[in-house]
Coordinates of C-alpha atoms and ligand atoms in Angstrom, one line a residue:
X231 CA 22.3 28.7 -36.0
X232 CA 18.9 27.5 -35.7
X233 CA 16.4 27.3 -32.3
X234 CA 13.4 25.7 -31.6
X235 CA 11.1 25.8 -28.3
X236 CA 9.5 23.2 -27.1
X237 CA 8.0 22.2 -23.6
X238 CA 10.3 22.0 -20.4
X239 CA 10.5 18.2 -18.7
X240 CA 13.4 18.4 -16.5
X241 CA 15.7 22.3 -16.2
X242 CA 19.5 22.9 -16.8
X243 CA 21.8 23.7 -19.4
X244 CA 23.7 20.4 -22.1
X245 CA 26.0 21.3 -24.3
X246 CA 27.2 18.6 -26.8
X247 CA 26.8 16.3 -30.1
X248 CA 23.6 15.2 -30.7
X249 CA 22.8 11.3 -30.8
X250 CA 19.5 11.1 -33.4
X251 CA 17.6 8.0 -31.4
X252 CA 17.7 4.6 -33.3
X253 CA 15.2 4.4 -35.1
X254 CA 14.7 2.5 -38.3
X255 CA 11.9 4.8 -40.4
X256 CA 12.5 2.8 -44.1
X257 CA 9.8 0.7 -45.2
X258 CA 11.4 -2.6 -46.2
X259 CA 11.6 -3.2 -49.8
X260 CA 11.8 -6.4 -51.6
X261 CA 14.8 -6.8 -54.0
X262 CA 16.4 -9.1 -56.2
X263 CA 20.2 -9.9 -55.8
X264 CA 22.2 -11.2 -58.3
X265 CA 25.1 -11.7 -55.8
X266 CA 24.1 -14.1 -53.2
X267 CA 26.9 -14.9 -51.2
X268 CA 27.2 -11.0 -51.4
X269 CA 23.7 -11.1 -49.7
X270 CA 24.8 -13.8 -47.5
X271 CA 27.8 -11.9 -45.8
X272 CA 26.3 -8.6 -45.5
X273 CA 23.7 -10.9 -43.5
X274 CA 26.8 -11.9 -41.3
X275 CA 28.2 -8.8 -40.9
X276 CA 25.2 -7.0 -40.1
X277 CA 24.2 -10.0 -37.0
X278 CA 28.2 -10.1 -35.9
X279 CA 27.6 -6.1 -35.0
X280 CA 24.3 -6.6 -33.6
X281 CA 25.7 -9.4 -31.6
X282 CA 28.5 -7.2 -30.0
X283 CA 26.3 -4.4 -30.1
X284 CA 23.9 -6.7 -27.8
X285 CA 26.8 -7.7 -25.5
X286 CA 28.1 -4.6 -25.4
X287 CA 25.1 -3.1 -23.6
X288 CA 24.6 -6.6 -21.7
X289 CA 28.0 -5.5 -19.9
X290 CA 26.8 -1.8 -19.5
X291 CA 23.6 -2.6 -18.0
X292 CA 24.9 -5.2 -15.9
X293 CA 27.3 -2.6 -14.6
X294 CA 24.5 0.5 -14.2
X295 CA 21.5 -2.1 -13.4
X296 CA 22.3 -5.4 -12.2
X297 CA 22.4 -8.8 -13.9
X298 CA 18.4 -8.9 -13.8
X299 CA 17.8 -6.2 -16.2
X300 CA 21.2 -7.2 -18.2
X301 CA 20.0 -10.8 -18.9
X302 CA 17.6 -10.1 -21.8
X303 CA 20.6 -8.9 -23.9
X304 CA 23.0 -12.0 -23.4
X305 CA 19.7 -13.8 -24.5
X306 CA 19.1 -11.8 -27.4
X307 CA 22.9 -11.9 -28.2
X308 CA 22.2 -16.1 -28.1
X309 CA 18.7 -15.8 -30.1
X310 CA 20.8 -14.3 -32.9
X311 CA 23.7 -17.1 -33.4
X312 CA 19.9 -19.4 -33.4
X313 CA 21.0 -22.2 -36.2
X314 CA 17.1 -22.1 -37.6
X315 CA 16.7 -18.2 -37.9
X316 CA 20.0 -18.3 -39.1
X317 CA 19.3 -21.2 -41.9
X318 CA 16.0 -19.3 -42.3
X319 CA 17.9 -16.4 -43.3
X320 CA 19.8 -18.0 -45.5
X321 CA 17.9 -20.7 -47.4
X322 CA 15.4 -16.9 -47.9
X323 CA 18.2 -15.1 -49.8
X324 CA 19.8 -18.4 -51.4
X325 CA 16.5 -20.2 -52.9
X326 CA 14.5 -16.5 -53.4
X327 CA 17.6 -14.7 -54.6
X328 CA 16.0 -11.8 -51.8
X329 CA 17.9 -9.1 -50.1
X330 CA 19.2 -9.5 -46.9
X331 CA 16.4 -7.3 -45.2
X332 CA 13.8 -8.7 -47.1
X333 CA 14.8 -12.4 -45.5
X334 CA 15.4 -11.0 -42.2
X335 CA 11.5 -9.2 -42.3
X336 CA 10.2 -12.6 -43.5
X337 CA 12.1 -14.9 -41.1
X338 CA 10.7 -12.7 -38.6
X339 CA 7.5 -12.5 -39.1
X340 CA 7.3 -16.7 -39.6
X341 CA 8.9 -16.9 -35.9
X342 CA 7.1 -14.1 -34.6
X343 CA 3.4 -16.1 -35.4
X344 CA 4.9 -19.3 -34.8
X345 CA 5.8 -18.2 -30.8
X346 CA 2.4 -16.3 -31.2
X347 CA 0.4 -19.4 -31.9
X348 CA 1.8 -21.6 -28.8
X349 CA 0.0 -22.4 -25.8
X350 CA 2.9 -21.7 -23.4
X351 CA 2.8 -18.3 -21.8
X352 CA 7.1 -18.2 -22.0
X353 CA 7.5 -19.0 -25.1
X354 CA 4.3 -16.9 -26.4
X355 CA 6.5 -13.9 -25.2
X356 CA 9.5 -14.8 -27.0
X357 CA 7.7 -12.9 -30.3
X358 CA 8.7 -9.8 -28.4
X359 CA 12.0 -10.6 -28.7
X360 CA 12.3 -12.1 -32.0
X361 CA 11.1 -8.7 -33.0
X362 CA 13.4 -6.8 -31.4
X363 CA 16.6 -8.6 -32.3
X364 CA 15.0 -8.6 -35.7
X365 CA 15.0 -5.0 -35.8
X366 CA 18.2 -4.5 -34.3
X367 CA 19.6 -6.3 -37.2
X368 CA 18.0 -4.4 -39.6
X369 CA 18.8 -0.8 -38.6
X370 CA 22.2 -2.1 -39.3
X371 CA 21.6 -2.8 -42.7
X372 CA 20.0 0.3 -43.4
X373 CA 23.2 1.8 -42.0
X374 CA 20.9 3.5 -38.7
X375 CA 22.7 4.3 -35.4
X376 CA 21.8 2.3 -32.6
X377 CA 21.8 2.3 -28.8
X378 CA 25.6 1.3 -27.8
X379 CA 27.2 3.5 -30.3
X380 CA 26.9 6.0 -27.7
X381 CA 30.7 6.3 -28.4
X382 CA 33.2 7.7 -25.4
X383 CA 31.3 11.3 -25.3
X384 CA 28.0 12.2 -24.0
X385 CA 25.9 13.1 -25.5
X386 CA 22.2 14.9 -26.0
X387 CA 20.2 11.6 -27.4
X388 CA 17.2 13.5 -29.5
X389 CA 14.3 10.5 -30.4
X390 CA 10.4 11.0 -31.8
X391 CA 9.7 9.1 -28.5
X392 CA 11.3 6.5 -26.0
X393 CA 9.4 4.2 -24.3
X394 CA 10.4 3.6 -20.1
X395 CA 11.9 -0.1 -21.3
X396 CA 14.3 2.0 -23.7
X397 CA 15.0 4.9 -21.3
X398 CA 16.4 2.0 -18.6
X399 CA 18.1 0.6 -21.1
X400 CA 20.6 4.0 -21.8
X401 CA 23.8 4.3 -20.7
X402 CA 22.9 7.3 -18.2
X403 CA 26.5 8.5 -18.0
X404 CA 26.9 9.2 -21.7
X405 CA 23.6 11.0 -21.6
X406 CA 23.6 15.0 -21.5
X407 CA 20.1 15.9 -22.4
X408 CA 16.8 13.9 -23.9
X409 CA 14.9 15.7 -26.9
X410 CA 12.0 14.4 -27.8
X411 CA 8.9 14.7 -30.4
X412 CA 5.9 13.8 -28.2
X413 CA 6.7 12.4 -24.7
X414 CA 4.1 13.6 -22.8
X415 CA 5.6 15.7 -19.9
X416 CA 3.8 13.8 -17.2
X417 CA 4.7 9.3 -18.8
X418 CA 6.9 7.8 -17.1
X419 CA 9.6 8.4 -19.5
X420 CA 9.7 12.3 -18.7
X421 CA 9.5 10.9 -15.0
X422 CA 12.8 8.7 -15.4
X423 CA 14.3 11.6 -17.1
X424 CA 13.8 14.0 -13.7
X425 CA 14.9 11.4 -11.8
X426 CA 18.6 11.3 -13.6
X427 CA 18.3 14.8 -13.3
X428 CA 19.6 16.4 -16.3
X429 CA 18.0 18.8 -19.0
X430 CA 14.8 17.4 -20.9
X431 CA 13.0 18.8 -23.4
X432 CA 9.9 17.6 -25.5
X433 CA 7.7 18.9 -28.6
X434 CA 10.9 19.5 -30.6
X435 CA 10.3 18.4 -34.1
X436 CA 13.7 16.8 -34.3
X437 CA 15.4 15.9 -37.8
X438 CA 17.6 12.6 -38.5
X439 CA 20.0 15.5 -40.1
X440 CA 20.9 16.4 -36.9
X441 CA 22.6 13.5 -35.8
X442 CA 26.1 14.8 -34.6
X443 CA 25.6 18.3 -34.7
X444 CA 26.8 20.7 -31.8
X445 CA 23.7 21.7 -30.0
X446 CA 22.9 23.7 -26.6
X447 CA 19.8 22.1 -24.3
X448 CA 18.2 25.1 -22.6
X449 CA 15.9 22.6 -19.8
X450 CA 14.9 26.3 -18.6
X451 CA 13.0 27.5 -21.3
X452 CA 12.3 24.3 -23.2
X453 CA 14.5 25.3 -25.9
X454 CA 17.4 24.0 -28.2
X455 CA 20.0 25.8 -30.2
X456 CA 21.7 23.9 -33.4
X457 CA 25.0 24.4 -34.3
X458 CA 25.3 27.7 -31.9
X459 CA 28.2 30.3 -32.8
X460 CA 30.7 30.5 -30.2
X461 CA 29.4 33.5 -28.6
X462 CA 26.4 31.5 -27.7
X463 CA 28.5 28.8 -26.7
X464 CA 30.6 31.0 -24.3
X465 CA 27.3 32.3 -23.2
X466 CA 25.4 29.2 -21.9
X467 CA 28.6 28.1 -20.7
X468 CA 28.6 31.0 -18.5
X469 CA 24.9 30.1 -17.3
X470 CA 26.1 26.4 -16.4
X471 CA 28.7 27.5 -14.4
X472 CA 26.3 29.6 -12.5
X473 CA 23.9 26.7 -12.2
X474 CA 26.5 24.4 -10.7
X475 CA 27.6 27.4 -8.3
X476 CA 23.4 27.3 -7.4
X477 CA 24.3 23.8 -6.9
X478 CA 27.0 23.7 -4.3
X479 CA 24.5 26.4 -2.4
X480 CA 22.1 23.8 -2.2
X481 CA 24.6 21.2 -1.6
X482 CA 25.2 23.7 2.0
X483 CA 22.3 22.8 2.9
X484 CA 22.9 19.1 3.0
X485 CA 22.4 17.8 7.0
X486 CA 20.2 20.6 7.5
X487 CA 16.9 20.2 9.0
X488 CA 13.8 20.7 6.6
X489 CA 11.9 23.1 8.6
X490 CA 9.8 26.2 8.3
X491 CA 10.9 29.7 9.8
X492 CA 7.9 29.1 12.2
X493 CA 9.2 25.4 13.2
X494 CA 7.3 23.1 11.1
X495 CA 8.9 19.9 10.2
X496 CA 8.6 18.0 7.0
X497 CA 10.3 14.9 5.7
X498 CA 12.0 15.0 2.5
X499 CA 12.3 12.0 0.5
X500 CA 13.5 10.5 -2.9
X501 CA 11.3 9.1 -5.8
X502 CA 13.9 6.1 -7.5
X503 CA 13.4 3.2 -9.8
X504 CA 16.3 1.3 -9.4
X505 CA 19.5 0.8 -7.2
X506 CA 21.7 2.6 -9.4
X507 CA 20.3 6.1 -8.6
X508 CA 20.6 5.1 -4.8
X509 CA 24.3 7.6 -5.3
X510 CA 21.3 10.5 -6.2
X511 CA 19.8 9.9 -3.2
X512 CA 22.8 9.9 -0.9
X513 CA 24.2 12.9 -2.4
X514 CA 21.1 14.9 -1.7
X515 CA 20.7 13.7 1.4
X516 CA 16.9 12.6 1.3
X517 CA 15.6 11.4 4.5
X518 CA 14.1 8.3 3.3
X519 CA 13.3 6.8 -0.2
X520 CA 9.6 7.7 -0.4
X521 CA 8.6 5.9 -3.4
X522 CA 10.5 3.3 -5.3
X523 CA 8.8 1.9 -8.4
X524 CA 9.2 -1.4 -8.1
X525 CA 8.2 -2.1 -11.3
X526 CA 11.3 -1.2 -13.6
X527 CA 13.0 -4.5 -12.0
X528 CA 10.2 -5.8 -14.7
X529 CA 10.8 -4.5 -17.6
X530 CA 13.9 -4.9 -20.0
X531 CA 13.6 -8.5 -19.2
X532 CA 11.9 -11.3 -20.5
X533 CA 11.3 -13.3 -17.1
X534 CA 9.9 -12.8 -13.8
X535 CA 13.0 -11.5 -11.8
X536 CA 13.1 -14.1 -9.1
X537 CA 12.8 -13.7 -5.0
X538 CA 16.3 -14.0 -4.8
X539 CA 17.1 -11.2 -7.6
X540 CA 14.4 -9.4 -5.3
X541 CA 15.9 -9.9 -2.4
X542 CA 19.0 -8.8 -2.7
X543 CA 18.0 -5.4 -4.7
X544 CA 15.5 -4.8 -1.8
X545 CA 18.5 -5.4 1.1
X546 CA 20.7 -2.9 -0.8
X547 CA 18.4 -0.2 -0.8
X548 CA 17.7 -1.0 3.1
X549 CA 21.5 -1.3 4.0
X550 CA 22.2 2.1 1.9
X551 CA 19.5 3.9 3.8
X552 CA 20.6 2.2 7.4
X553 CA 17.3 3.7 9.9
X554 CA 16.1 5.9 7.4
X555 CA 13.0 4.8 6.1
X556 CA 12.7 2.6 2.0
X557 CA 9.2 2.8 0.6
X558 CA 8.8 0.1 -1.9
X559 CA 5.8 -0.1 -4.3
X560 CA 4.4 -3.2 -4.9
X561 CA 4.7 -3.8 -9.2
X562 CA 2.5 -1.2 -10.9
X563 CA 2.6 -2.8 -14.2
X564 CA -0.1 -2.0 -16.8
X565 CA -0.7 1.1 -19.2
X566 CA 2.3 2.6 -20.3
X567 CA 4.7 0.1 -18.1
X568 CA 4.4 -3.0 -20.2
X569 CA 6.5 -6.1 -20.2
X570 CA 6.2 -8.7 -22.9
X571 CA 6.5 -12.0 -20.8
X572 CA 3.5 -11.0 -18.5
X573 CA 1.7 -11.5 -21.6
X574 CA -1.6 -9.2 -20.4
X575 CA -4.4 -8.9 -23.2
X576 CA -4.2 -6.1 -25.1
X577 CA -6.7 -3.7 -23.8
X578 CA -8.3 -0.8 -25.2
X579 CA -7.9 2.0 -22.7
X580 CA -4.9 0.3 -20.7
X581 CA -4.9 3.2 -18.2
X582 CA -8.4 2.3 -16.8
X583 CA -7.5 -2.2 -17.1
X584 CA -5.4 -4.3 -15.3
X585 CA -3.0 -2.2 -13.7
X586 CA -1.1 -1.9 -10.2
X587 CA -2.9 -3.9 -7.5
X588 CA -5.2 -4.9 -9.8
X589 CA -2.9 -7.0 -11.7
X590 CA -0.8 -8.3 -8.8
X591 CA -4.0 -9.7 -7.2
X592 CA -4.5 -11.5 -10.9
X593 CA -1.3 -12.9 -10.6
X594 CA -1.1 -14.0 -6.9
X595 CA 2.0 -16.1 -7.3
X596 CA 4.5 -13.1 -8.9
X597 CA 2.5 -10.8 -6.3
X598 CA 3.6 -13.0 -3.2
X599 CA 7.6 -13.5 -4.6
X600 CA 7.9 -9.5 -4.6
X601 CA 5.7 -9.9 -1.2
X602 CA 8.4 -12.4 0.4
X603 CA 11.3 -10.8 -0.8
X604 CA 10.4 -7.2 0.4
X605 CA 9.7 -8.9 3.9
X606 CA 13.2 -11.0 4.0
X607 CA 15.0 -7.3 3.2
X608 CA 13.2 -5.8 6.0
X609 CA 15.0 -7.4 8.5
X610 CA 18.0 -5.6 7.1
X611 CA 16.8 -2.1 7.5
X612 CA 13.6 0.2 7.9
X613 CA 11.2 -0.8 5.5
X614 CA 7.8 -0.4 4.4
X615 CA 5.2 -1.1 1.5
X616 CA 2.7 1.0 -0.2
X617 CA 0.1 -0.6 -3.2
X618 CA -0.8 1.2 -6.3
X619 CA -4.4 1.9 -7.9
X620 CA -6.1 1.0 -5.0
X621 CA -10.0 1.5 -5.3
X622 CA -11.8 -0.3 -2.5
X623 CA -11.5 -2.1 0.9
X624 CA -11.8 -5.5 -0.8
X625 CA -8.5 -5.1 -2.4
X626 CA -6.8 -4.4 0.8
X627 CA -8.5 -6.9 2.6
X628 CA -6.9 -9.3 0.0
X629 CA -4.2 -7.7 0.0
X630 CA -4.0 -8.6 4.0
X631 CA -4.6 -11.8 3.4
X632 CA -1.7 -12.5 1.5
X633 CA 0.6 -10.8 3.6
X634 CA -0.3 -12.9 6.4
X635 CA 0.6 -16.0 4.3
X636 CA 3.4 -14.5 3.4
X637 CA 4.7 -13.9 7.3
X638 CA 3.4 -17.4 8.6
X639 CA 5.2 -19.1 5.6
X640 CA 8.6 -17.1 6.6
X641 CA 8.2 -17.9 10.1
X642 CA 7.9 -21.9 9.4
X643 CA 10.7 -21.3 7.3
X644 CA 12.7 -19.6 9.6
X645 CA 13.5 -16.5 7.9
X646 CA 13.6 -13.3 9.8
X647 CA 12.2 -10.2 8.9
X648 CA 11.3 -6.6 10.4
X649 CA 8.5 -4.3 11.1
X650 CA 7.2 -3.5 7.5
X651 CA 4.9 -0.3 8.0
X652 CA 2.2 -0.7 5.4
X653 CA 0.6 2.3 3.3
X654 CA -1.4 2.5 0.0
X655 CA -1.3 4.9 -2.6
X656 CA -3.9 7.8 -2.8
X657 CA -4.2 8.0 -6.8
X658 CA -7.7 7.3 -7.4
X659 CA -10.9 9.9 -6.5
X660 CA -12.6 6.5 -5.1
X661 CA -9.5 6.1 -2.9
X662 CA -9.9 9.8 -2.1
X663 CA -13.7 9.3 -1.2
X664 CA -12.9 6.2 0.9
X665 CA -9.9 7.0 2.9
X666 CA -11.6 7.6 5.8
X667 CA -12.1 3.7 5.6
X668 CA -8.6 2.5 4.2
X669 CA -7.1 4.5 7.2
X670 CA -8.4 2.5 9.8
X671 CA -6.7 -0.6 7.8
X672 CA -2.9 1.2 6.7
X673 CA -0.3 2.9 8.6
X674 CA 0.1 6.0 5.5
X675 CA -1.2 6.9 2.9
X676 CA 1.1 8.7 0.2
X677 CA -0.8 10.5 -2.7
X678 CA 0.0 10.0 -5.8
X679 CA -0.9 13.3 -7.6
X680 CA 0.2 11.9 -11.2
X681 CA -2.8 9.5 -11.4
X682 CA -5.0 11.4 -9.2
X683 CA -4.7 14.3 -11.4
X684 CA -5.5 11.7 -14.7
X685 CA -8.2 10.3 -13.0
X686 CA -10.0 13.1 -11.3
X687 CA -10.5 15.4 -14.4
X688 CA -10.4 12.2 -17.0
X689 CA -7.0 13.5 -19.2
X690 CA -4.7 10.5 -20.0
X691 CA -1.8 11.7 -18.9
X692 CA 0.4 10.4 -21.9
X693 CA -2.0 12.1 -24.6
X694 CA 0.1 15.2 -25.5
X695 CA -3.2 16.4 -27.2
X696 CA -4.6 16.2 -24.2
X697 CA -1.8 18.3 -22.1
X698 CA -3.7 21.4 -21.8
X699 CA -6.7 19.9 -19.4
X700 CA -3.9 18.0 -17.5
X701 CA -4.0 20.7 -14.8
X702 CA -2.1 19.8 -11.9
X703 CA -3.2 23.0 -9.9
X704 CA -6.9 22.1 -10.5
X705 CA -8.9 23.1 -7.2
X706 CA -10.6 19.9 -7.8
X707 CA -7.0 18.0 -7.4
X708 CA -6.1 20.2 -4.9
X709 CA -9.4 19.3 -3.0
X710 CA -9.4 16.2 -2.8
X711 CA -5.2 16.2 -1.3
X712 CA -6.2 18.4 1.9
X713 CA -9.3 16.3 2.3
X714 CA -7.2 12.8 2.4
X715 CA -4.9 15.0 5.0
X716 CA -7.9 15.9 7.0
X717 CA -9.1 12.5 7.4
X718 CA -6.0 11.0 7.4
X719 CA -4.5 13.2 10.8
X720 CA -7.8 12.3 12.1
X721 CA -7.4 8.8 12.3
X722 CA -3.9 9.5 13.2
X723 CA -2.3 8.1 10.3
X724 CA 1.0 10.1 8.2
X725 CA 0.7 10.7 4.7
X726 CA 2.9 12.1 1.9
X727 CA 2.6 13.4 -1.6
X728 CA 4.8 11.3 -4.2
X729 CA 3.9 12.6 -7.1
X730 CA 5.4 14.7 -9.3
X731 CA 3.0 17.6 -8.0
X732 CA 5.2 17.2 -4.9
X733 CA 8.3 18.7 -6.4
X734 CA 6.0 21.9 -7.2
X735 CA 7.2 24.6 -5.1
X736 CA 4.0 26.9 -6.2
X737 CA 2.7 25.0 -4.1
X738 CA 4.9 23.6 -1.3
X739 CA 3.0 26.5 1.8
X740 CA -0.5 25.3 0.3
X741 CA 1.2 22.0 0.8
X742 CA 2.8 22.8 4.3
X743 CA -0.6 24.5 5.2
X744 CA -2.5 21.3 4.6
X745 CA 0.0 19.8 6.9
X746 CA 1.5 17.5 4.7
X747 CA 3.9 15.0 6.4
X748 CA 6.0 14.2 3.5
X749 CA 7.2 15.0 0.3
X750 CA 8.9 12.7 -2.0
X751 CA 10.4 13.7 -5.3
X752 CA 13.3 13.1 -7.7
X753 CA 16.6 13.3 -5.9
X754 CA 17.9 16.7 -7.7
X755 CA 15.2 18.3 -6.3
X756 CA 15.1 17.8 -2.9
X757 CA 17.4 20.2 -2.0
X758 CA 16.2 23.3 -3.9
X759 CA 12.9 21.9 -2.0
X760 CA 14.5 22.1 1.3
X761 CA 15.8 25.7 0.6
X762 CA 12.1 27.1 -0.1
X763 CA 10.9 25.2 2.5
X764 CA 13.4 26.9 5.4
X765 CA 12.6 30.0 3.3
X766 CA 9.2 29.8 4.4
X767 CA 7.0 31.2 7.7
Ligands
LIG941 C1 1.5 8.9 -9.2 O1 0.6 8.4 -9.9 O2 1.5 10.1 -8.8 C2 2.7 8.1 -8.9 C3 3.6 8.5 -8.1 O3 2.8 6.9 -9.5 P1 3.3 6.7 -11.1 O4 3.7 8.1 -11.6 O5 4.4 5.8 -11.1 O6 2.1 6.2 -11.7
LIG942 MG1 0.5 6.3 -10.2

């Protein structure tokens, strides 16, 4: 038996086989073959399993996600069968009497510059996906697992690092824990692992040895155990019953008001980035959806999902929530949320470029379909907006602007739509500094404490180097959250914390002291929120 600790993302106790991430670490070597039509079929063999590894996942996503985010894998199922990178392929390993991964690097990297070099912006993204389906067939040959052989048991997938795109893109049902190298605990990617809710773990120097091994996930104390002895086993079983017997005490509480000993009332809501985890939100019984990041119906995709697809992921969430109130964020694309097809410059410190409002404004036309389509599903519930990265009253003066040609083109086209409450986020310290402005222009503000924290003391928050002076209970942070409630209750405007600093309960009486309206945080743990909260004078 062998244990390592690491940092804690996301609590609770996995037990199962380890999945070692796909990930194909050989450099590629050049070789002569003697055997070409050898060559040739172990070409074919390795694309057939890519193929029906590719629709594989197409149906699994499709299932889990919708047939927006399930698209890019019937088209990179189709890009495979391509005649010319096929013939490509082949002419590579006949004429050069190459390996099969040698051919497949080359062909590649030809169609890779080649949809580089063109002037279209769709087809100048299609590298990204040459590259991808390129790799795909590689780890095959070099005999690496990939995502969809999953298998029928869950498992605890253990990676160097995933990136959001590849998080979305895992069946969540087979998953018991995430392992990692060097996620840092406050990317997105730790923040899509709270909100499925089960163990996580990072700074774990994992092996590829350990693929399929028995392990035990200790979320807790940031900890795995390899190949435990049954003792163990019996032991951390013991602790996971006990866990879920915490659970169904919180699950009691489900119905029950949020409220303080003393009477104060808070709302309770759910951070989500997709419909699927609307079943998380139910079962915890959140009183609203405060946050939903828009932007994951971007990525794993290699198109702009249209106002329909919009639409009618926008009216589920509404429907499923009835009165109860569906914040949607407008896109925050940019820094470590990156899709191919938008095609953004590469930019030396992403996290300080064209991100959130900034690039929606750039791109008016993709801004105004998510604008239209949030609007149409208004009418079919309670709905309302908040903007990302906002810095100054220009941007939501803009941001009006469009709105308003957003409503007077629904009205002349007869569509109907609701009362859309609008709200921005609080994440930068100039937002902070002018919110006595913005809140004479918004209906809420909603803080989010992830960026302010990055932002206010200057720590990117995906540098694990960095982690230590990421210090969410700085005074300074802190600060600058009861000053936007101050001004905010003075102008008579609500406002919520949505960032992960919400789900802190160190801090939920500083929070309830401030007179915080809101809360919003991953569905598994509103209710542990709810119990502290009553708990509380
Ligand atoms: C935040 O910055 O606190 C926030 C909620 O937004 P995100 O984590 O998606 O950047
Ligand atoms: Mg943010």
């Amino acid at each position: 038996m062998k244990q390592q600790s690491g940092k804690k993302i996301f609590g609770g106790i996995a037990i199962g086989k380890i999945l070692v991430f796909p990930r194909r670490k050989q450099k590629i070597i050049r070789k002569k073959v003697a055997n070409i039509q050898n060559e040739i079929e172990r070409y074919e063999a390795a694309k057939a399993k890519a193929v029906e590894q590719l629709k594989e996942i197409y149906i699994k996503v499709l299932e889990e996600n919708g047939e927006s985010q399930a698209q890019i894998f019937e088209m990179h199922a189709m890009m495979l069968e391509d005649v010319e990178y096929n013939t490509s392929v082949h002419n590579l390993i006949a004429v050069n009497h190459i390996n099969a991964e040698a051919a497949v690097e080359s062909t590649a990297e030809h169609f890779i510059s080649m949809f580089e070099n063109m002037e279209d912006e769709y087809f100048r993204a299609r590298g990204a996906d040459i590259k991808d389906i390129s790799e795909r067939v590689l780890a095959i040959l070099y005999g690496c697992y990939t995502d969809c052989n999953i298998g029928n048991d869950p498992v605890i997938i253990v990676a160097d690092d995933l990136s959001p795109s590849e998080t979305i893109s895992i069946d969540k049902k087979k998953v018991l824990a995430f392992v990692t190298e060097e996620s840092s605990v406050n990317s997105h990617t730790a923040i899509l692992a709270k909100n499925m809710g089960i163990p996580a773990i990072t700074r774990i120097s994992v092996k590829e040895s350990w693929n399929g091994k028995m392990a035990i996930v200790d979320g807790d104390n940031g900890k795995i155990i390899l190949e435990p002895e049954e003792e163990i086993i019996k032991k951390y079983k013991n602790r996971q019953i006990l866990e879920w017997e915490k659970k169904g005490e919180f699950f009691a509480l489900k119905g029950q008001e949020t409220m303080t000993l003393s009477g104060k009332k808070i709302q309770l809501c759910a951070n989500i980035g997709n419909v699927a985890d609307l079943s998380k939100v139910i079962k915890n019984d959140a009183d609203g959806i405060g946050l939903f990041r828009s932007e994951f119906l971007y990525l794993e995709r290699d198109s702009f999902p249209t106002e329909e697809e919009q639409f009618q992921i926008y009216r589920q969430l509404a429907e499923a929530m009835a009165d109860k109130k569906v914040i949607i964020r407008t896109m925050d694309i940019g820094a470590d949320k990156q899709a191919a097809y938008f095609d953004l410059p590469k930019e030396e410190n992403p996290a300080l470029g064209c991100r959130g409002i900034r690039l929606s404004l750039a791109k008016r036309d993709v801004f105004k379909t998510q604008l239209r389509a949030i609007f149409k599903a208004s009418y079919y519930g309670n709905i309302a907006i908040m903007y990302p990265m906002i810095t100054s009253l220009e941007e939501i003066r803009e941001i009006k602007k469009i709105l308003e040609e957003v409503k007077i083109e629904l009205e002349m086209e007869k569509i109907p739509y609701g009362k859309v409450e609008q709200g921005i986020m609080i994440e930068t310290p100039a937002a902070v500094v002018l919110c006595d402005f913005f809140a004479k222009e918004v209906d809420f503000f909603s803080i989010g404490t992830n960026d302010l924290i990055q932002y206010t003391l200057a720590v990117d928050r995906q540098n694990v180097e960095m982690e230590k002076y990421y210090n969410p209970w700085s005074e300074a942070v802190l600060r600058l959250i009861e000053f936007v409630v101050r001004i905010a209750h003075k102008a008579g405007i609500w406002v919520g914390i949505c960032g992960e600093l919400a789900a802190d309960m160190e801090l939920t009486s500083r929070f309830l002291e401030m007179g915080i309206d809101e809360l919003s945080v991953s569905p598994a743990y509103i209710l542990p929120l709810r119990k502290a909260i009553r708990e509380l004078w």
